mmCIF file of C-alpha atoms in Angstrom:
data_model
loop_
_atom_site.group_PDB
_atom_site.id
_atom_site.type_symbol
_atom_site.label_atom_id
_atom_site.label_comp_id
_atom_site.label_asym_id
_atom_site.label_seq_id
_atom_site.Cartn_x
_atom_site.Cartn_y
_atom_site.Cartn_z
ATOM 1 C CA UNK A 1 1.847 -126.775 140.643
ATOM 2 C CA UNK A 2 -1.148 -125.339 142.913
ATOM 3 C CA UNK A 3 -4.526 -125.468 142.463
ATOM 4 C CA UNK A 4 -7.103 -124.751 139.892
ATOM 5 C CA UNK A 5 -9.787 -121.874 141.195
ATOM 6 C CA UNK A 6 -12.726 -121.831 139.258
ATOM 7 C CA UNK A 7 -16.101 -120.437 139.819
ATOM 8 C CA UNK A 8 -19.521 -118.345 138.377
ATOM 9 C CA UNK A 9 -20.448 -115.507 139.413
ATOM 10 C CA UNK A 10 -24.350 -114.926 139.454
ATOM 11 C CA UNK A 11 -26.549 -112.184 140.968
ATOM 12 C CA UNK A 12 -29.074 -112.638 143.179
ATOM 13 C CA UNK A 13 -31.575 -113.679 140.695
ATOM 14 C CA UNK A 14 -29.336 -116.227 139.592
ATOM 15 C CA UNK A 15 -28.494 -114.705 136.098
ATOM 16 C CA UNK A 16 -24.959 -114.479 134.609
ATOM 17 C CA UNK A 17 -22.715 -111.596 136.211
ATOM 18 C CA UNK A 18 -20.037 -110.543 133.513
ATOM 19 C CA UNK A 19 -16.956 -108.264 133.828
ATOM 20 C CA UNK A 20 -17.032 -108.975 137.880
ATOM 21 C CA UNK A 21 -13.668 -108.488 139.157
ATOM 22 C CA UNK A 22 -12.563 -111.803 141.315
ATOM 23 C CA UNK A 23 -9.504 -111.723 143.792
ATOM 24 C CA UNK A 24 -7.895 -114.253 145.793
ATOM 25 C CA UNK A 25 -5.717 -112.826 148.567
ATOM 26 C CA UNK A 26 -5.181 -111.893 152.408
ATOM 27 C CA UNK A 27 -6.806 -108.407 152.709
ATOM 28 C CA UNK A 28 -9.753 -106.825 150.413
ATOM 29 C CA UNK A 29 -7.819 -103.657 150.318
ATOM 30 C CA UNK A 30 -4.241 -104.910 148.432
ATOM 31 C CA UNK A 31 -3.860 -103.931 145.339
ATOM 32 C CA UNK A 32 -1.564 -106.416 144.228
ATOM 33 C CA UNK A 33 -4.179 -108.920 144.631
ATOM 34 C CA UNK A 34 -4.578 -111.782 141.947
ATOM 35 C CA UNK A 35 -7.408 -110.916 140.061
ATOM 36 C CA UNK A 36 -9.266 -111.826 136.912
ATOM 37 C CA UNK A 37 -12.591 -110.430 135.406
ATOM 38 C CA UNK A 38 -15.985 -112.962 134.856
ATOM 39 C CA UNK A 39 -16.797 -113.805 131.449
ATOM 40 C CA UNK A 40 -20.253 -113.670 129.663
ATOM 41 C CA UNK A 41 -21.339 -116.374 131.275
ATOM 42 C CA UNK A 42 -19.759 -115.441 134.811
ATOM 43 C CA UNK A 43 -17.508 -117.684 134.887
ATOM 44 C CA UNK A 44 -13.945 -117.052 136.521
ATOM 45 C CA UNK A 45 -10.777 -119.543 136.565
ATOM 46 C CA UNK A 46 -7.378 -119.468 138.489
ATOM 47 C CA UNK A 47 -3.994 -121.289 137.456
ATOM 48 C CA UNK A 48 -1.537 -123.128 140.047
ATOM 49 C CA UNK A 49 -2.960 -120.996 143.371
ATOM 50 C CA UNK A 50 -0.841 -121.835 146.370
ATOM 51 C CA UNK A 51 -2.251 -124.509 149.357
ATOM 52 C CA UNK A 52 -3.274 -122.229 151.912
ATOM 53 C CA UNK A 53 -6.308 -120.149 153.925
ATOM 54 C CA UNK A 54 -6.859 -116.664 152.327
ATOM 55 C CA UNK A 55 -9.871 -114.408 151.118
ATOM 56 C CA UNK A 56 -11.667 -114.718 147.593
ATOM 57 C CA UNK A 57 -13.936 -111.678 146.556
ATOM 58 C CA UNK A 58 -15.753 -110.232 143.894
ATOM 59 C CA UNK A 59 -16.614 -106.613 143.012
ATOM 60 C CA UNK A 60 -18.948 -104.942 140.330
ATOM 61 C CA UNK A 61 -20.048 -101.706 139.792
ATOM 62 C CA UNK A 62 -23.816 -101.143 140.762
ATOM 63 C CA UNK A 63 -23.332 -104.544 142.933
ATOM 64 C CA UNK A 64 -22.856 -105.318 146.397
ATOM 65 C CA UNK A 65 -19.130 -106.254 146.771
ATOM 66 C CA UNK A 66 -18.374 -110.166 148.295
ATOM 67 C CA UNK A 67 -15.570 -111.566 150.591
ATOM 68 C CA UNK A 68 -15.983 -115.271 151.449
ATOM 69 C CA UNK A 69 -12.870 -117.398 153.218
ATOM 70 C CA UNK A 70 -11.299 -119.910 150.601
ATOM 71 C CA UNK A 71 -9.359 -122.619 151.329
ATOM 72 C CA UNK A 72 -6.992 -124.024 148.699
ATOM 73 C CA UNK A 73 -6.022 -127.796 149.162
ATOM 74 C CA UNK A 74 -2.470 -129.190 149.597
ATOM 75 C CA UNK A 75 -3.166 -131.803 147.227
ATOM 76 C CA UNK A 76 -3.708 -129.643 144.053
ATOM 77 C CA UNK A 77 -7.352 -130.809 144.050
ATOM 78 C CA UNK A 78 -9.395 -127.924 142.018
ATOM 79 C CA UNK A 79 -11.793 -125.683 144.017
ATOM 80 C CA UNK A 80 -14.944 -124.874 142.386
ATOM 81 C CA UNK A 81 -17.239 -122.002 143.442
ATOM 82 C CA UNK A 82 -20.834 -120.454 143.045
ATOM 83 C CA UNK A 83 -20.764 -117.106 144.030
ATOM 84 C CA UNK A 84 -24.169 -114.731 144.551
ATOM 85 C CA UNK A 85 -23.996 -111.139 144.686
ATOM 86 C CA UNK A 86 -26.885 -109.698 146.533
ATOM 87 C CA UNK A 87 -29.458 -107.999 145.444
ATOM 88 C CA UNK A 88 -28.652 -103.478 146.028
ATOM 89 C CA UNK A 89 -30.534 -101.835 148.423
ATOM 90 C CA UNK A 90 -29.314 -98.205 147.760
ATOM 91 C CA UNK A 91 -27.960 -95.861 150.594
ATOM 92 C CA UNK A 92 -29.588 -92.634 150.158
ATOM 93 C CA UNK A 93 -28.789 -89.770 152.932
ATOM 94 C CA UNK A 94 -27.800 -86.412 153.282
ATOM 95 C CA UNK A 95 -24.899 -84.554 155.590
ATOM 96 C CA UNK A 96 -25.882 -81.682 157.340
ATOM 97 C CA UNK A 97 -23.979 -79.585 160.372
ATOM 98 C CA UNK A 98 -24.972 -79.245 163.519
ATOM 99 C CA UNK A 99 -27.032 -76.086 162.499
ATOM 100 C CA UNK A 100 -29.189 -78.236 159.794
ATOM 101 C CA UNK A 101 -27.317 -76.658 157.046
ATOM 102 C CA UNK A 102 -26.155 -79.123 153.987
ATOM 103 C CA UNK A 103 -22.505 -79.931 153.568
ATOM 104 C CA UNK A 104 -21.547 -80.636 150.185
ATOM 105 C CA UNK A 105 -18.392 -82.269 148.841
ATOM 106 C CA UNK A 106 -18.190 -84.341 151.464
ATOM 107 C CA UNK A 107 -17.309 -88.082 151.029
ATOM 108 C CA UNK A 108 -19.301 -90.898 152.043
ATOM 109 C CA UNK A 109 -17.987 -94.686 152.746
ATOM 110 C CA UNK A 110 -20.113 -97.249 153.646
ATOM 111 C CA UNK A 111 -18.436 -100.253 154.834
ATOM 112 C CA UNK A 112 -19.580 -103.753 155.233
ATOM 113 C CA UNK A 113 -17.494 -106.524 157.212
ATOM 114 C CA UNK A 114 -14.509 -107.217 159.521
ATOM 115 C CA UNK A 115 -11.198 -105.727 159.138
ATOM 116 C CA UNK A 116 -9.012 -106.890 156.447
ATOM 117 C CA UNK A 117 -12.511 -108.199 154.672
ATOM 118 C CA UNK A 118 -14.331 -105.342 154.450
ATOM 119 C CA UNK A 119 -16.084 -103.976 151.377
ATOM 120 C CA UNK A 120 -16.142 -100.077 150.762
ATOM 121 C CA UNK A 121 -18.380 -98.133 148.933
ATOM 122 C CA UNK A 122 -17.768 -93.987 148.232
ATOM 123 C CA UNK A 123 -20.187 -90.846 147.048
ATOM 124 C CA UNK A 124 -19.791 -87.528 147.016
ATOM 125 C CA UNK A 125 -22.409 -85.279 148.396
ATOM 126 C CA UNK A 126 -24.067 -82.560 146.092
ATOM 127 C CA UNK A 127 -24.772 -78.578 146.657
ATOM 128 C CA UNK A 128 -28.081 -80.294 149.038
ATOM 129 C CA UNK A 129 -25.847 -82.040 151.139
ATOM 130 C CA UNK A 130 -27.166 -85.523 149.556
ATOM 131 C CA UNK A 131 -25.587 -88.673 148.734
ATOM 132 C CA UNK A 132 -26.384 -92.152 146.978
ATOM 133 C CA UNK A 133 -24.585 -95.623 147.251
ATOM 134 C CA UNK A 134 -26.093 -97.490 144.806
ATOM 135 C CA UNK A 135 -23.645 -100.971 145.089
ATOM 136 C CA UNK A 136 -24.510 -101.672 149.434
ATOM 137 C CA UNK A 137 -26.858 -104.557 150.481
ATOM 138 C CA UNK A 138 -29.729 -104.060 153.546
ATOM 139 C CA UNK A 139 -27.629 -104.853 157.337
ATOM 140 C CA UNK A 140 -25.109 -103.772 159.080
ATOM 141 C CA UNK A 141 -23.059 -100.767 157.726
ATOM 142 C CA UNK A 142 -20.427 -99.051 159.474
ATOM 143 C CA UNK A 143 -20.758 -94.960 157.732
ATOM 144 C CA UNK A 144 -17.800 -92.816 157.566
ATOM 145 C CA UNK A 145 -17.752 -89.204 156.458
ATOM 146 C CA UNK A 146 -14.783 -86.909 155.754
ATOM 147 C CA UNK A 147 -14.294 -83.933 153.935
ATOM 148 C CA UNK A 148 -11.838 -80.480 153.950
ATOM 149 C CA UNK A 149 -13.428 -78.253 156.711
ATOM 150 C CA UNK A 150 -15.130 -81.255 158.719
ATOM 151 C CA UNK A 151 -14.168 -83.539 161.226
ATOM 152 C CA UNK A 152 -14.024 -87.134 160.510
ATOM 153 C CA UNK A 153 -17.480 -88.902 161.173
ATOM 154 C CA UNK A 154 -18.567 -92.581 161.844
ATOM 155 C CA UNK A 155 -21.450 -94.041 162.831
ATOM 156 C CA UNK A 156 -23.171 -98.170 162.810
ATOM 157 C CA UNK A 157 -26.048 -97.760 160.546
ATOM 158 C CA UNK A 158 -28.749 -100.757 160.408
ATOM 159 C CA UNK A 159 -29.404 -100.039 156.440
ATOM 160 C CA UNK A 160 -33.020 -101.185 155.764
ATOM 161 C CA UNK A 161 -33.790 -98.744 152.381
ATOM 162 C CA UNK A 162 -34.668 -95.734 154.631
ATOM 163 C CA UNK A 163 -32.738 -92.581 154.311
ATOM 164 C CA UNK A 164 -29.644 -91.850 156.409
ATOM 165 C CA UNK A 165 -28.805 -88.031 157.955
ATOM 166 C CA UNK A 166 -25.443 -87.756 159.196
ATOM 167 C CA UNK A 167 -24.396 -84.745 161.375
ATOM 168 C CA UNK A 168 -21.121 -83.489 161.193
ATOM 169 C CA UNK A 169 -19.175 -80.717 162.965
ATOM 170 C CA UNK A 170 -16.750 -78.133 161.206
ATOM 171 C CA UNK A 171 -13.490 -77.945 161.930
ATOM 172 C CA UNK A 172 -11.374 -75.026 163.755
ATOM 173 C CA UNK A 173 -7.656 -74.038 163.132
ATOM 174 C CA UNK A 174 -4.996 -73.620 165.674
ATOM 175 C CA UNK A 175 -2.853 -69.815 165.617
ATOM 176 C CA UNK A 176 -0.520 -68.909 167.565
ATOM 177 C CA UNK A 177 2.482 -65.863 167.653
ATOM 178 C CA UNK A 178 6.301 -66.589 168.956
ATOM 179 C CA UNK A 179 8.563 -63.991 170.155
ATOM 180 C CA UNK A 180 11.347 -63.289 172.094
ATOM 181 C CA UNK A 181 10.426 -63.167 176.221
ATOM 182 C CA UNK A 182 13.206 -60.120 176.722
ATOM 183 C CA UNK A 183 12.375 -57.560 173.633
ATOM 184 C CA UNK A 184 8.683 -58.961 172.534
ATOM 185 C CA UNK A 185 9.996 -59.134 168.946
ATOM 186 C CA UNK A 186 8.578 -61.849 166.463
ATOM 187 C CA UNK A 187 10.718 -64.734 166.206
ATOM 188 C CA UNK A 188 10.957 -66.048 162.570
ATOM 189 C CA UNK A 189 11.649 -69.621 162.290
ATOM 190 C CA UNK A 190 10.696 -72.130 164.468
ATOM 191 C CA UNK A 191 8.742 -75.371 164.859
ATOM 192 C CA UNK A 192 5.435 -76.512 166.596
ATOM 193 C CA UNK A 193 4.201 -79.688 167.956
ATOM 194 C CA UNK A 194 0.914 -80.618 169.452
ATOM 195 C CA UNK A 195 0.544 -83.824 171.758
ATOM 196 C CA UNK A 196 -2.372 -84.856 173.723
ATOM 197 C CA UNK A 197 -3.558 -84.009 177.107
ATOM 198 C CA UNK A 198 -2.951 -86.192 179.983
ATOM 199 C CA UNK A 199 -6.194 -85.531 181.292
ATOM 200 C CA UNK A 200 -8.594 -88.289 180.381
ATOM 201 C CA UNK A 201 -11.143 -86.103 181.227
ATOM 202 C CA UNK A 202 -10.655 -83.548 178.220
ATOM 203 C CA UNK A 203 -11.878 -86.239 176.338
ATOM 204 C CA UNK A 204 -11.047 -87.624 172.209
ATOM 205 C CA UNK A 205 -8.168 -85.567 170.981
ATOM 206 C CA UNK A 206 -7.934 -84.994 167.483
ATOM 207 C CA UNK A 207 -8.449 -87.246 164.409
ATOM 208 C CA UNK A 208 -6.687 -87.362 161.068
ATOM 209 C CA UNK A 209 -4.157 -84.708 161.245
ATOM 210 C CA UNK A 210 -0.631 -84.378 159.604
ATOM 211 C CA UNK A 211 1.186 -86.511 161.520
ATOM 212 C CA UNK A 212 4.175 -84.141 161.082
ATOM 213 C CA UNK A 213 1.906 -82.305 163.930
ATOM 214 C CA UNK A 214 3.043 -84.487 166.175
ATOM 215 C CA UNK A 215 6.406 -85.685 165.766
ATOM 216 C CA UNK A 216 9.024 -84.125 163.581
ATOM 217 C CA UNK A 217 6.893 -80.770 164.149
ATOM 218 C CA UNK A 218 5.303 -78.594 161.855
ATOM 219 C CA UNK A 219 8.114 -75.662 160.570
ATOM 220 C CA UNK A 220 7.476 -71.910 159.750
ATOM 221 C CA UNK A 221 9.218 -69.320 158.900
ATOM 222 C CA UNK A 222 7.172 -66.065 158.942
ATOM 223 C CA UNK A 223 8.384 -62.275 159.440
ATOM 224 C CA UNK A 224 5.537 -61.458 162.371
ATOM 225 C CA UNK A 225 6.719 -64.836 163.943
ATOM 226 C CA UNK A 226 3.060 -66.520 163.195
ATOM 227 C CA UNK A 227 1.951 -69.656 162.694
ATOM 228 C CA UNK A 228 -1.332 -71.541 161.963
ATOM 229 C CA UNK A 229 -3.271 -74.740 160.965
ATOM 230 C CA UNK A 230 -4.776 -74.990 157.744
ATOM 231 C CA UNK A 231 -8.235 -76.642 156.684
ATOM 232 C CA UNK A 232 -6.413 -79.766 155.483
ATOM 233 C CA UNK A 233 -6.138 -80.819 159.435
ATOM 234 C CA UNK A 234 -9.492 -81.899 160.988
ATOM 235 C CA UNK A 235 -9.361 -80.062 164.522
ATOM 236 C CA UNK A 236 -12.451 -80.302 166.858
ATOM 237 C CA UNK A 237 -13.069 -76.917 168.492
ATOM 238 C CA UNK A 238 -13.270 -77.890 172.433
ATOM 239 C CA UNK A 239 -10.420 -80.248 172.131
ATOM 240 C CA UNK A 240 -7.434 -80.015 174.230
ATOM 241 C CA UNK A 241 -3.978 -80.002 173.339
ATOM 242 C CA UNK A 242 -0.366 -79.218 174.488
ATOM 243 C CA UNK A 243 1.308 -77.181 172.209
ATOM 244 C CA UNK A 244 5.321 -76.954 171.632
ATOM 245 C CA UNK A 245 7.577 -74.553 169.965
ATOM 246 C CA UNK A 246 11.442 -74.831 168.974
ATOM 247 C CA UNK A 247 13.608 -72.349 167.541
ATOM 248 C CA UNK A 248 17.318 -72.395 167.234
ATOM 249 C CA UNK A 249 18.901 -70.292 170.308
ATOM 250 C CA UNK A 250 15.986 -70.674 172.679
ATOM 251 C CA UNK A 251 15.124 -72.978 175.055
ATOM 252 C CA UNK A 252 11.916 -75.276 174.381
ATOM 253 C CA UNK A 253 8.855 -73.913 175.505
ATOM 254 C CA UNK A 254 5.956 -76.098 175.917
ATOM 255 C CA UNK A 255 2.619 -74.711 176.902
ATOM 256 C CA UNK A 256 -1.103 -76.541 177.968
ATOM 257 C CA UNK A 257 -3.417 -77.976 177.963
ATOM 258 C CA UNK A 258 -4.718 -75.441 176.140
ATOM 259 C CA UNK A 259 -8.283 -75.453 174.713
ATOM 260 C CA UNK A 260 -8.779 -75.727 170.765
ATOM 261 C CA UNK A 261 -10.892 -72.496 170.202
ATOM 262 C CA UNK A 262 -14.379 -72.381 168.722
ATOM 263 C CA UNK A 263 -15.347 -72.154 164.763
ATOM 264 C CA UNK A 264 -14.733 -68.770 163.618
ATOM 265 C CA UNK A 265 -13.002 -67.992 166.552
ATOM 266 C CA UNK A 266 -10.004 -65.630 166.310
ATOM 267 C CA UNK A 267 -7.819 -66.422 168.932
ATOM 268 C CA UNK A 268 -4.259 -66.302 168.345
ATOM 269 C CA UNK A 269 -2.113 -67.882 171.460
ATOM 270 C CA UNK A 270 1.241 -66.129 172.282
ATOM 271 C CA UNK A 271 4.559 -68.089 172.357
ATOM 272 C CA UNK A 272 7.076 -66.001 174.591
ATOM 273 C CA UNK A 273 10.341 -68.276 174.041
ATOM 274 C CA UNK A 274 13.280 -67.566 176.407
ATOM 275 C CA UNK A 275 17.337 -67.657 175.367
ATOM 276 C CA UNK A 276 19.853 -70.161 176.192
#
């Protein structure tokens, strides 16, 4: 039959919280997480929970999420719980490049807690490159930004109310040309790869790219034989990278490291693939 679960949720002043969401399950991020809303007076109630360890949290809009460990008995004893949200200390920042200039539409997370327990909080940053996250506590916050056009940032930020800047870098985009080693004409279809130097030296690869990149390939099919990365995949100029290209009749030509070229940067790299 389980165990009863039943609990109030209060804020940190100790008044009522209503229309909290409460979950009981193994990770903070599942969906299909058991989950019923607070009532008026903040009170909460599970039916016939399993014996077991697992995770019980709570989130609110405008509130500091919670994850606490719960432990249901194996005697079908009930569990009851007081559970205080913190009081919001609001993240305010703003994302600028590495020239000063604001970055807008970017997407902020702040994240509070181990893995599989952690609480996330989003914004969006405006035409000024600011941001606000209203529902994040003062302590230890681990900052993430992303966006189309920027590479993937994260920093440890000790949040005590003070504004945050985050610097991030734009990304570049890979080009390239194939054609045939013997006449110089454009091959049309073919596929490209990318894998990461072997040289620990050239430092972080790249982050957050189509993983098609780098295992089934990416395919084109284009009359001047070229080929290119899009601003949908995060690539750090200054990276390095071996690059790969397959087309049917040839043999496989794989090229690098080669260095990812700089923002703005027009370089095209030339793919001369060889017959069977």
């Amino acid at each position: 039959a389980g165990s009863r679960v039943q609990g109030t949720v209060v804020d940190f002043a100790g008044a009522p919280v209503r229309g909290a969401r409460v979950w009981i399950g193994p990770h903070a991020d599942l969906v299909a997480n058991p989950s019923v809303h607070s009532g008026d007076d903040g009170s909460f109630v599970f039916e016939h929970m399993p014996p077991g360890r697992t995770l019980l949290g709570v989130r609110k809009a405008g509130r500091p999420g919670h994850v606490q460990d719960l432990t249901v008995p194996d005697d079908g004893a009930p569990v009851l719980l007081e559970i205080t949200l913190e009081r919001p200390t609001p993240l305010r920042g703003r994302v600028v490049d590495g020239a000063g200039a604001p970055v807008e539409r970017v997407v902020v997370e702040a994240r509070r807690g181990a893995a599989g327990r952690a609480i996330a909080e989003v914004a969006r940053t405006d035409a000024d490159g600011r941001f606000e996250i209203a529902a994040v506590c003062a302590g230890e916050l681990e900052i993430t930004a992303w966006g189309r056009g920027i590479i993937r940032t994260s920093v440890v930020h000790m949040h005590d109310g003070q504004g945050l800047e985050i610097t991030v870098d734009h990304a570049t985009q890979l080009s390239g040309r194939v054609v045939d080693a013997a006449t110089g004409r454009p091959v049309e279809a073919f596929v490209v790869r990318l894998a990461p130097s072997e040289d620990r030296s050239h430092g972080p690869w790249f982050s957050g790219i189509n993983g098609s990149w780098l295992f089934g390939g990416h395919s084109f099919n284009d009359v001047d034989g070229k080929w290119s990365s899009d601003e949908k995949d995060p690539i750090r100029a200054g990276a390095w990278t071996y690059v790969e290209v397959e087309a049917e009749g040839y043999e496989v030509l794989r090229r690098g490291p080669l260095q990812v070229p700089g923002e703005g940067s027009v370089e095209e790299w030339l793919h001369e693939l060889v017959r069977q």
